[in-house]
mmCIF file of C-alpha atoms in Angstrom:
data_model
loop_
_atom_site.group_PDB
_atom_site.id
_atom_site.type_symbol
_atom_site.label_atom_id
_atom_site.label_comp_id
_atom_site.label_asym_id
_atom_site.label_seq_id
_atom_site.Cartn_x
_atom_site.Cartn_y
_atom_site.Cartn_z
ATOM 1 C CA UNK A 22 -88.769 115.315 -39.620
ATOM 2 C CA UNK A 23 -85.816 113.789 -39.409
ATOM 3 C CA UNK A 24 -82.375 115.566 -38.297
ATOM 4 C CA UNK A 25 -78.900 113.928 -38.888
ATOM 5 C CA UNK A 26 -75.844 116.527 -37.994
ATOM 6 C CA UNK A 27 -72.421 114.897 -38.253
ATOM 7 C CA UNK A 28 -69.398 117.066 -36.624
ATOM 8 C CA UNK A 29 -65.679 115.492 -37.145
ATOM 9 C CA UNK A 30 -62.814 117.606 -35.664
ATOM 10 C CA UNK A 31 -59.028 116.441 -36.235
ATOM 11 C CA UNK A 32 -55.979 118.267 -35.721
ATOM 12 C CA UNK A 33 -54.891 121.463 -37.849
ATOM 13 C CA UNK A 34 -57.997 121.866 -39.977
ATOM 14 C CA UNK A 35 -61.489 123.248 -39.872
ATOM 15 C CA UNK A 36 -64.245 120.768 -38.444
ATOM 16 C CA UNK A 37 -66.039 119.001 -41.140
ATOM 17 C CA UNK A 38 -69.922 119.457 -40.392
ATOM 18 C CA UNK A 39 -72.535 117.526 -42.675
ATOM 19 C CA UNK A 40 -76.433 118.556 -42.010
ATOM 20 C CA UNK A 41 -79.677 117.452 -43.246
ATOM 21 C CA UNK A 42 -82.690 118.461 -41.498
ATOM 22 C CA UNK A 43 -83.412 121.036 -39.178
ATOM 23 C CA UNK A 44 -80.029 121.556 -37.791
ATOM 24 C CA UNK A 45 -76.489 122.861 -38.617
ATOM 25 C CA UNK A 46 -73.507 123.893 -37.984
ATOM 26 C CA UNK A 47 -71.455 126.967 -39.064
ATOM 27 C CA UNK A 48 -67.404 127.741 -38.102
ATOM 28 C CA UNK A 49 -66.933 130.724 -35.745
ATOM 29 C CA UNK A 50 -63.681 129.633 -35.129
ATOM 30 C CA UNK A 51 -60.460 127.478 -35.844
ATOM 31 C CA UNK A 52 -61.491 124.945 -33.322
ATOM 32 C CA UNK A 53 -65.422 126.415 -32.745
ATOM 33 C CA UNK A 54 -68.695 124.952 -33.989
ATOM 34 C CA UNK A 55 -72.230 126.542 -33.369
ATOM 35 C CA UNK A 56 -75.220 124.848 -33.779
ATOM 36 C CA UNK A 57 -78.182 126.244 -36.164
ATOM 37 C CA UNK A 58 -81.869 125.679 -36.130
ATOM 38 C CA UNK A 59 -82.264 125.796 -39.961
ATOM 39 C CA UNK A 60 -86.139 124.848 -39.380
ATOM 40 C CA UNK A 61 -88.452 124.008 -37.016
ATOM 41 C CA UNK A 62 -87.475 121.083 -34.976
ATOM 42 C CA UNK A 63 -88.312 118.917 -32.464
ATOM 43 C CA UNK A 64 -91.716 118.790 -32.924
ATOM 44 C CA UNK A 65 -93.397 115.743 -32.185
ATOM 45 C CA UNK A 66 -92.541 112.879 -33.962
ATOM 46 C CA UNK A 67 -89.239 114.313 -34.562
ATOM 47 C CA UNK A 68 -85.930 112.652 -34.430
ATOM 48 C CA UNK A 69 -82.639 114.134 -34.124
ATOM 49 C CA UNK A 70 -79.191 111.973 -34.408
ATOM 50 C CA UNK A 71 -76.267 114.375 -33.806
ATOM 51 C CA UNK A 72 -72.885 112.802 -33.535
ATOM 52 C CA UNK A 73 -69.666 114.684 -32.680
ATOM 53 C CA UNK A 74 -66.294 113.252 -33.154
ATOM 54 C CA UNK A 75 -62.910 114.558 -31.640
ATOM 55 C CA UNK A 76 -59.912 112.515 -33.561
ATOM 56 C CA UNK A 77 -56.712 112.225 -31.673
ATOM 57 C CA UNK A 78 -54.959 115.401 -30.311
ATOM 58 C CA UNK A 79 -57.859 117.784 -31.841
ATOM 59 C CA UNK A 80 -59.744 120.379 -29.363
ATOM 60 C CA UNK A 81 -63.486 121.740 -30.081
ATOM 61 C CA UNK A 82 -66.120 123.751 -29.057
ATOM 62 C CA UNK A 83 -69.810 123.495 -29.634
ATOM 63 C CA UNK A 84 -71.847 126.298 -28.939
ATOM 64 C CA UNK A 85 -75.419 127.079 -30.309
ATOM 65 C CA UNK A 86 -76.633 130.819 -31.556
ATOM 66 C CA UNK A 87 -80.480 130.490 -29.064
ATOM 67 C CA UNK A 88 -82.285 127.713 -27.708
ATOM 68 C CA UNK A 89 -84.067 124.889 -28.725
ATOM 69 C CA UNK A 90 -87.530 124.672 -28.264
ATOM 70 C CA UNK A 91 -89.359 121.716 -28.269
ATOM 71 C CA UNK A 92 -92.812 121.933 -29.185
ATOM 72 C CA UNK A 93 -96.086 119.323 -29.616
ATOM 73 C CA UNK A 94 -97.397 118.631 -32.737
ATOM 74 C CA UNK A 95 -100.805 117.812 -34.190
ATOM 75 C CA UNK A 96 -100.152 114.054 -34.324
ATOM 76 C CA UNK A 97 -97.657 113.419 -31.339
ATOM 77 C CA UNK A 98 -96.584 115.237 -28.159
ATOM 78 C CA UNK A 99 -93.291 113.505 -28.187
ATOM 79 C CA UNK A 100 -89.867 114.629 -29.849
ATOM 80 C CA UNK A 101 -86.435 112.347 -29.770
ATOM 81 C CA UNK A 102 -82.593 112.980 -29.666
ATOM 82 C CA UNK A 103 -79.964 111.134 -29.809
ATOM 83 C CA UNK A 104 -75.952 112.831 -29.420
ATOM 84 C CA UNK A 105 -73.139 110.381 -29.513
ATOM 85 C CA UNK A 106 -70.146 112.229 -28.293
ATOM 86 C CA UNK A 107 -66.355 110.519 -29.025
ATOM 87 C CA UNK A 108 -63.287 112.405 -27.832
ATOM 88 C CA UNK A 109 -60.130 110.843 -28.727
ATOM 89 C CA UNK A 110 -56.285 110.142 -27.242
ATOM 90 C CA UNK A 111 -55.275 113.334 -26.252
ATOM 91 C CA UNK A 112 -58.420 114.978 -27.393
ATOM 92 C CA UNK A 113 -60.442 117.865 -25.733
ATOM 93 C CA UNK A 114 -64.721 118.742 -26.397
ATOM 94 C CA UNK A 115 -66.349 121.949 -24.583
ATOM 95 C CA UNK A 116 -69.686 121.246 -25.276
ATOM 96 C CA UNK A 117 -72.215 123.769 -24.076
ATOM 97 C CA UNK A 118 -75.310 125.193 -25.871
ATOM 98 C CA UNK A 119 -78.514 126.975 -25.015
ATOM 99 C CA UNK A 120 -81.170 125.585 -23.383
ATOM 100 C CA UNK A 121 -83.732 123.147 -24.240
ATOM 101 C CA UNK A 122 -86.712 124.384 -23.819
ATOM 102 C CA UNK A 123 -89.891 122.190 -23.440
ATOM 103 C CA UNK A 124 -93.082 123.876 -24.517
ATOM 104 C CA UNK A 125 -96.162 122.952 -22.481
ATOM 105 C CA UNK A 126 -98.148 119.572 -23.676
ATOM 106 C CA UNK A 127 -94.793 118.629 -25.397
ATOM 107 C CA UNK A 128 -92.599 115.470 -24.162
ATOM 108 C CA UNK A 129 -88.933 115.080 -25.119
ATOM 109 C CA UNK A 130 -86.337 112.290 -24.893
ATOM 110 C CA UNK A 131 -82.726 112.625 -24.967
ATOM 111 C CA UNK A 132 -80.250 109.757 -24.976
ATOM 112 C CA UNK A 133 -76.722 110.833 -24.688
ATOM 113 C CA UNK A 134 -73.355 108.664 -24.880
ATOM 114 C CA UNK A 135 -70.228 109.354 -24.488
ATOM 115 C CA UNK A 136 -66.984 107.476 -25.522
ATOM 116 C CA UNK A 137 -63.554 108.547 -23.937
ATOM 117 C CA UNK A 138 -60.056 107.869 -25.110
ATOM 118 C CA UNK A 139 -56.811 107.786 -23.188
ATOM 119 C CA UNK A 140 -55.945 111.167 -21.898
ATOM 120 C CA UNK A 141 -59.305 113.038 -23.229
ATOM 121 C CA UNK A 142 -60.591 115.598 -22.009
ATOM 122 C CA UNK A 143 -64.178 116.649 -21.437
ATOM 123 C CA UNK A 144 -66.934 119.353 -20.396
ATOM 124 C CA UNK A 145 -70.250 118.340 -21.412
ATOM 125 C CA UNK A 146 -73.213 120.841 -19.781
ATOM 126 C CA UNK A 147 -76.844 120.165 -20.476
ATOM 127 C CA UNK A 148 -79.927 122.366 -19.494
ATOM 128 C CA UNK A 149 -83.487 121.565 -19.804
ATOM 129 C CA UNK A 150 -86.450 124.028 -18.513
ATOM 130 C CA UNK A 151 -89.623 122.696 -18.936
ATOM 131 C CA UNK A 152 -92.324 125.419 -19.779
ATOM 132 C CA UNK A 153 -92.181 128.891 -21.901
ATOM 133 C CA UNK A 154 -93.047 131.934 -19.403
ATOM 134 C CA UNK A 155 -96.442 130.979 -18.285
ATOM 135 C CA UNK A 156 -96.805 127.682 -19.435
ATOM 136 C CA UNK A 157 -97.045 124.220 -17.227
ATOM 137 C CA UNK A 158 -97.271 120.729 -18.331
ATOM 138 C CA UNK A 159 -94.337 119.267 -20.855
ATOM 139 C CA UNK A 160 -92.078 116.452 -19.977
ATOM 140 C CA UNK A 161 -88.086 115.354 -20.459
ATOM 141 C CA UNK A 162 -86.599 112.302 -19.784
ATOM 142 C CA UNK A 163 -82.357 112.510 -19.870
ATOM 143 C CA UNK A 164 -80.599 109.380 -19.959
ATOM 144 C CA UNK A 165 -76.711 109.781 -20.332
ATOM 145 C CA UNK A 166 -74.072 107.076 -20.580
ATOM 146 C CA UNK A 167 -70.540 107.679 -20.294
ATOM 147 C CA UNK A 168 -67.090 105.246 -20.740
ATOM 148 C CA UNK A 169 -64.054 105.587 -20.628
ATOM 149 C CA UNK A 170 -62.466 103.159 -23.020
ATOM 150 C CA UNK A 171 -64.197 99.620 -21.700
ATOM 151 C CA UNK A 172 -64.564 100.600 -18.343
ATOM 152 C CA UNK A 173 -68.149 102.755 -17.601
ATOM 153 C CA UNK A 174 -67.901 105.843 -16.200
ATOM 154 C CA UNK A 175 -71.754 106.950 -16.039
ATOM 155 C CA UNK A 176 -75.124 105.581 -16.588
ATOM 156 C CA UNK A 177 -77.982 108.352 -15.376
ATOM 157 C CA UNK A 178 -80.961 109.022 -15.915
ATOM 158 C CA UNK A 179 -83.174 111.858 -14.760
ATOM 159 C CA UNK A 180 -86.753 112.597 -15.675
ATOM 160 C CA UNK A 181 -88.827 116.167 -15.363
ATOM 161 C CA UNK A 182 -92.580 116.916 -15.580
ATOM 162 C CA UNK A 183 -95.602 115.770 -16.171
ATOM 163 C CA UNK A 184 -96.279 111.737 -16.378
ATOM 164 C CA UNK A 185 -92.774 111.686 -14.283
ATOM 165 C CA UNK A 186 -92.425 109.169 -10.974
ATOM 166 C CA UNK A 187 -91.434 112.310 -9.513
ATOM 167 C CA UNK A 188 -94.209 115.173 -10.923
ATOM 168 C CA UNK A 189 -95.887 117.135 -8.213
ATOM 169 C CA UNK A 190 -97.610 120.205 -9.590
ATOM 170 C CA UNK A 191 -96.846 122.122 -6.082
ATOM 171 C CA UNK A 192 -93.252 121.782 -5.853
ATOM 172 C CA UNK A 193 -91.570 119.678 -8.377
ATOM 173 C CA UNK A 194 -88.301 120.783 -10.194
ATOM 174 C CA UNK A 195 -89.184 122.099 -13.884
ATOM 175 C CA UNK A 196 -85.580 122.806 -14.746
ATOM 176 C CA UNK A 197 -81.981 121.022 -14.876
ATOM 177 C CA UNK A 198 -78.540 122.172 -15.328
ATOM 178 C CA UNK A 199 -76.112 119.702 -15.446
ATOM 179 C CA UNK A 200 -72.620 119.064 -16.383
ATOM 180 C CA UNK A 201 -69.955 116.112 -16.410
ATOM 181 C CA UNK A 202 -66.463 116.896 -16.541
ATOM 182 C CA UNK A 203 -63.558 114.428 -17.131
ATOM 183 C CA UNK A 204 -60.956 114.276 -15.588
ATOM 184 C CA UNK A 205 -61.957 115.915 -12.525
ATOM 185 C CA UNK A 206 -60.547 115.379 -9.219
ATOM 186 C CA UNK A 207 -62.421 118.208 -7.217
ATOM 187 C CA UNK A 208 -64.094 116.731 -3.933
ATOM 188 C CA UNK A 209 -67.869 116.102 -3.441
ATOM 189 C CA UNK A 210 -70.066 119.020 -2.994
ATOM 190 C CA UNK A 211 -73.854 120.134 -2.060
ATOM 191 C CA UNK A 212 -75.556 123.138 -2.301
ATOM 192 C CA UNK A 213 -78.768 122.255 -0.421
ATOM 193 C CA UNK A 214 -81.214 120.444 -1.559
ATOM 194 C CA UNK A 215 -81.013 120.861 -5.309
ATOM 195 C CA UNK A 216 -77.686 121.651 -6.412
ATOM 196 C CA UNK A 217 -74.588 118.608 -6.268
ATOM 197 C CA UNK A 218 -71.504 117.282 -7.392
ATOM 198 C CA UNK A 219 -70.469 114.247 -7.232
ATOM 199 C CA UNK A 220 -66.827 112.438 -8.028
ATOM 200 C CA UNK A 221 -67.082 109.232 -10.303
ATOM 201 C CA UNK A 222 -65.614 106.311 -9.681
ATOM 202 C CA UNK A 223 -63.473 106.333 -12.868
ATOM 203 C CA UNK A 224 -62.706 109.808 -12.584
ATOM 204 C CA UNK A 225 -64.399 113.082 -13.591
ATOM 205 C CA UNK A 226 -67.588 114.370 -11.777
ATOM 206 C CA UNK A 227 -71.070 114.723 -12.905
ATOM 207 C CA UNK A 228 -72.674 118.336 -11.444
ATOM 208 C CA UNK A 229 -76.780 118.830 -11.397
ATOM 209 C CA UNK A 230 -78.887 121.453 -10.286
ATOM 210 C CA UNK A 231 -83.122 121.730 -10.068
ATOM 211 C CA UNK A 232 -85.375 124.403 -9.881
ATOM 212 C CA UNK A 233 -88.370 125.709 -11.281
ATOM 213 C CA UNK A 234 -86.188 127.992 -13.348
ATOM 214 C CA UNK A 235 -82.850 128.037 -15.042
ATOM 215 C CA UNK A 236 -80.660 130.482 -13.069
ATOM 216 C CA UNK A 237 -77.780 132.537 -14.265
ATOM 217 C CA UNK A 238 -74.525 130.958 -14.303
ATOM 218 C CA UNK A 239 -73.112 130.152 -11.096
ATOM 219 C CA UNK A 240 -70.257 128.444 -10.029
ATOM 220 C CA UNK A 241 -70.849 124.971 -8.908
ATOM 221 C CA UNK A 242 -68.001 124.330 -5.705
#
């Protein structure tokens, strides 16, 4: 299946949302989208294209009503998204759903990018557990790319799971919770081994934490 959501905010009206596929969107507020699963999706061979635009001067906020779970299907294992985020001038997103969830013997690749105007604002949180409760295998692959105008302000990419440079069935992470801000002028921090932020050069900061399993939310610094 193929999923193509299209989410346009601009000052002093109601986001305009256009769906067809497996996912929607649905006004809870005067500046609040949520996302929908209106069938099944990813499975594999699925592709998702979500883009959300903020025009000049608008806010939004994109929540989603449960998670996504990615799951194999009977002729692939692998599932593909692809979210183009563009926040004008002036222009604020709060982007944070639910969690992806990747079933066991199920792989799934995001690519994210991101396109900042003058003056936007941003908060852009992303988390990924790999395995329903008692399940192992199942692999993600993240890769997010950020400007600001012309000038870059991210390229990352971060891989979980099985088939991964980094997989080790003892100790390997199985989960990720991360989140880029901009702007964001809050010094470096570490919380052990798993848990950073970091300050971009451009401005803004880019937070990730890994476990084996999504926590609660905690404050990050």
């Amino acid at each position: 299946m193929r999923t193509e959501l299209s989410i346009v905010a601009a000052p002093d009206r109601l986001p305009r949302i256009d769906a067809v596929g497996g996912l929607a969107g649905r006004h809870t507020g005067a500046d609040t989208v949520h996302l929908i699963g209106t069938a099944a999706t990813p499975l594999g061979g699925d592709e998702l294209d979500v883009r959300v635009v903020v025009l000049p001067g608008a806010r939004l906020v994109v929540r989603s009503v449960a998670a996504t779970i990615a799951l194999p299907s009977t002729t692939s294992p692998v599932s593909s998204a692809r979210w183009h985020f563009e926040v004008g001038a002036e222009a604020e997103l709060d982007f944070d759903p639910e969690p992806t969830i990747v079933a066991g013997g199920a792989h799934h690749h995001a690519v994210t990018t991101v396109v900042l105007g003058p003056g936007a604002r941003l908060r852009l949180r992303e988390r990924i557990q790999l395995g329903r409760s008692g399940e192992d295998g199942g692999g993600w692959r993240g890769d997010l790319i950020a400007d600001v105008g012309e000038l870059p302000l991210l390229r990352h990419r971060l891989e979980l799971g099985a088939g991964t440079s980094a997989d080790d069935r003892l100790s390997a992470a199985r989960a990720l919770d991360s989140e880029l801000r901009y702007p964001d002028d809050r010094p470096a921090w570490s919380g052990g081994l798993d848990a950073v932020r970091l300050p971009l050069a451009a401005g803004g900061s880019l937070a990730t934490r890994t476990s084996a399993r999504l926590h609660a939310p905690v404050a990050v610094g």
